[in-house]
């Protein structure tokens, strides 16, 4: 049985909420990731995904040089403890209708991110989602 810690991505990139969208997009591209954790000072403010950029900024014709990531992030973050099972993470994603969950340790310290693609590659390696996720990490 896989644990969340077995399948999660340990690379977590943090950006301050005042970061412009174009800079955040460059960081995502250079790091080959689809999400960043957004902070307000030392406080976790939310998560920004590549989909957030498209749906909440590009589709609304927001200026990527002046629009801050803090204005479009998902503020309600969902967390799961790293020792939970991959099946529990999948159930949480299904229940909340989300594609990514922040992973914490027993002290609620952020230690990674688990995505639907991460889970698919472990739980059902023959699935189409697994094939897509393997070809394009961090979907």
Short mmCIF file of C-alpha atoms in Angstrom, two decimals:
data_model
loop_
_atom_site.label_atom_id
_atom_site.label_comp_id
_atom_site.label_asym_id
_atom_site.label_seq_id
_atom_site.Cartn_x
_atom_site.Cartn_y
_atom_site.Cartn_z
CA UNK A 1 0.00 0.00 0.00
CA UNK A 2 1.44 3.34 -1.08
CA UNK A 3 1.62 6.28 1.29
CA UNK A 4 1.26 9.88 0.15
CA UNK A 5 4.96 10.34 0.97
CA UNK A 6 5.79 7.63 -1.62
CA UNK A 7 4.07 9.41 -4.50
CA UNK A 8 4.24 13.13 -3.69
CA UNK A 9 6.46 15.71 -5.33
CA UNK A 10 8.89 17.03 -2.74
CA UNK A 11 9.88 20.08 -4.79
CA UNK A 12 7.72 22.90 -3.47
CA UNK A 13 8.25 26.34 -4.96
CA UNK A 14 7.11 29.33 -2.90
CA UNK A 15 6.33 32.77 -4.33
CA UNK A 16 5.09 35.89 -2.53
CA UNK A 17 1.52 36.96 -3.30
CA UNK A 18 2.72 40.22 -4.90
CA UNK A 19 4.58 38.30 -7.66
CA UNK A 20 3.33 39.28 -11.14
CA UNK A 21 1.65 36.54 -13.17
CA UNK A 22 4.25 36.58 -15.94
CA UNK A 23 7.06 35.99 -13.44
CA UNK A 24 5.13 33.13 -11.79
CA UNK A 25 4.53 31.55 -15.21
CA UNK A 26 8.27 31.78 -16.00
CA UNK A 27 9.14 30.11 -12.69
CA UNK A 28 6.67 27.29 -13.41
CA UNK A 29 8.10 26.79 -16.90
CA UNK A 30 11.72 26.83 -15.74
CA UNK A 31 10.99 24.46 -12.86
CA UNK A 32 8.76 22.22 -15.02
CA UNK A 33 5.93 22.41 -12.49
CA UNK A 34 2.22 23.18 -12.66
CA UNK A 35 1.77 24.83 -9.29
CA UNK A 36 3.40 27.10 -6.72
CA UNK A 37 2.61 27.77 -3.09
CA UNK A 38 1.82 31.43 -2.46
CA UNK A 39 2.82 33.25 0.71
CA UNK A 40 1.90 36.49 2.45
CA UNK A 41 5.06 37.09 4.47
CA UNK A 42 5.59 33.93 6.51
CA UNK A 43 1.94 32.89 6.12
CA UNK A 44 0.64 30.38 3.59
CA UNK A 45 -1.82 32.34 1.45
CA UNK A 46 -2.85 29.68 -1.05
CA UNK A 47 -1.86 27.80 -4.16
CA UNK A 48 -1.52 28.92 -7.77
CA UNK A 49 -1.83 26.43 -10.61
CA UNK A 50 -1.23 26.78 -14.31
CA UNK A 51 -4.99 26.30 -14.71
CA UNK A 52 -5.65 29.26 -12.36
CA UNK A 53 -3.50 31.44 -14.63
CA UNK A 54 -5.49 30.40 -17.70
CA UNK A 55 -9.00 30.46 -16.23
CA UNK A 56 -8.73 33.39 -13.82
CA UNK A 57 -6.28 35.64 -15.65
CA UNK A 58 -5.80 34.89 -19.35
CA UNK A 59 -9.51 34.24 -19.97
CA UNK A 60 -10.31 37.51 -18.18
CA UNK A 61 -7.65 39.38 -20.21
CA UNK A 62 -5.71 40.35 -17.09
CA UNK A 63 -2.37 42.05 -17.70
CA UNK A 64 0.25 39.42 -16.78
CA UNK A 65 2.84 42.09 -15.96
CA UNK A 66 0.71 43.97 -13.43
CA UNK A 67 -1.72 41.34 -12.12
CA UNK A 68 -0.41 39.72 -8.94
CA UNK A 69 -0.72 36.05 -8.22
CA UNK A 70 -2.36 36.88 -4.89
CA UNK A 71 -5.35 38.25 -6.78
CA UNK A 72 -6.12 34.95 -8.54
CA UNK A 73 -4.93 32.20 -6.20
CA UNK A 74 -7.04 29.51 -4.64
CA UNK A 75 -7.03 30.53 -0.98
CA UNK A 76 -8.73 27.44 0.37
CA UNK A 77 -5.89 24.95 0.51
CA UNK A 78 -6.51 21.30 1.18
CA UNK A 79 -3.85 19.38 3.09
CA UNK A 80 -3.24 15.72 3.79
CA UNK A 81 -0.76 14.12 6.17
CA UNK A 82 2.18 12.41 4.45
CA UNK A 83 1.51 9.06 6.17
CA UNK A 84 -2.03 8.80 4.77
CA UNK A 85 -2.53 6.27 2.00
CA UNK A 86 -2.56 7.17 -1.67
CA UNK A 87 -6.14 5.88 -1.76
CA UNK A 88 -7.10 8.34 0.98
CA UNK A 89 -5.53 11.16 -1.06
CA UNK A 90 -7.48 10.06 -4.16
CA UNK A 91 -10.71 9.99 -2.14
CA UNK A 92 -10.02 13.48 -0.77
CA UNK A 93 -9.42 14.82 -4.28
CA UNK A 94 -12.61 13.20 -5.52
CA UNK A 95 -14.62 14.55 -2.56
CA UNK A 96 -13.27 18.11 -2.96
CA UNK A 97 -13.14 17.99 -6.77
CA UNK A 98 -9.50 19.08 -6.88
CA UNK A 99 -6.39 17.92 -8.71
CA UNK A 100 -3.68 18.73 -6.15
CA UNK A 101 -3.32 18.51 -2.38
CA UNK A 102 -0.62 19.99 -0.17
CA UNK A 103 1.18 17.40 1.94
CA UNK A 104 2.18 18.07 5.53
CA UNK A 105 4.00 16.24 8.28
CA UNK A 106 2.55 15.53 11.72
CA UNK A 107 3.44 19.10 12.80
CA UNK A 108 1.47 20.55 9.83
CA UNK A 109 4.71 21.62 8.14
CA UNK A 110 4.47 21.56 4.34
CA UNK A 111 6.63 18.76 2.89
CA UNK A 112 5.28 18.30 -0.64
CA UNK A 113 2.41 18.31 -3.10
CA UNK A 114 0.54 15.32 -4.46
CA UNK A 115 -1.28 15.58 -7.77
CA UNK A 116 -3.85 13.46 -9.49
CA UNK A 117 -1.14 12.52 -11.99
CA UNK A 118 1.21 11.39 -9.18
CA UNK A 119 -1.53 9.12 -7.85
CA UNK A 120 -2.44 7.76 -11.28
CA UNK A 121 1.13 6.71 -11.99
CA UNK A 122 1.23 4.67 -8.76
CA UNK A 123 -2.33 3.39 -8.39
CA UNK A 124 -3.07 2.57 -12.03
CA UNK A 125 0.09 2.61 -14.17
CA UNK A 126 -1.91 1.39 -17.19
CA UNK A 127 -4.34 4.32 -17.15
CA UNK A 128 -4.36 7.02 -19.81
CA UNK A 129 -3.85 9.65 -17.10
CA UNK A 130 -0.76 7.82 -15.92
CA UNK A 131 0.63 7.79 -19.48
CA UNK A 132 -0.03 11.52 -19.87
CA UNK A 133 1.41 12.36 -16.44
CA UNK A 134 4.55 10.36 -17.09
CA UNK A 135 5.10 12.18 -20.39
CA UNK A 136 4.44 15.62 -18.85
CA UNK A 137 5.36 15.71 -15.14
CA UNK A 138 3.23 17.65 -12.63
CA UNK A 139 0.05 17.90 -14.61
#
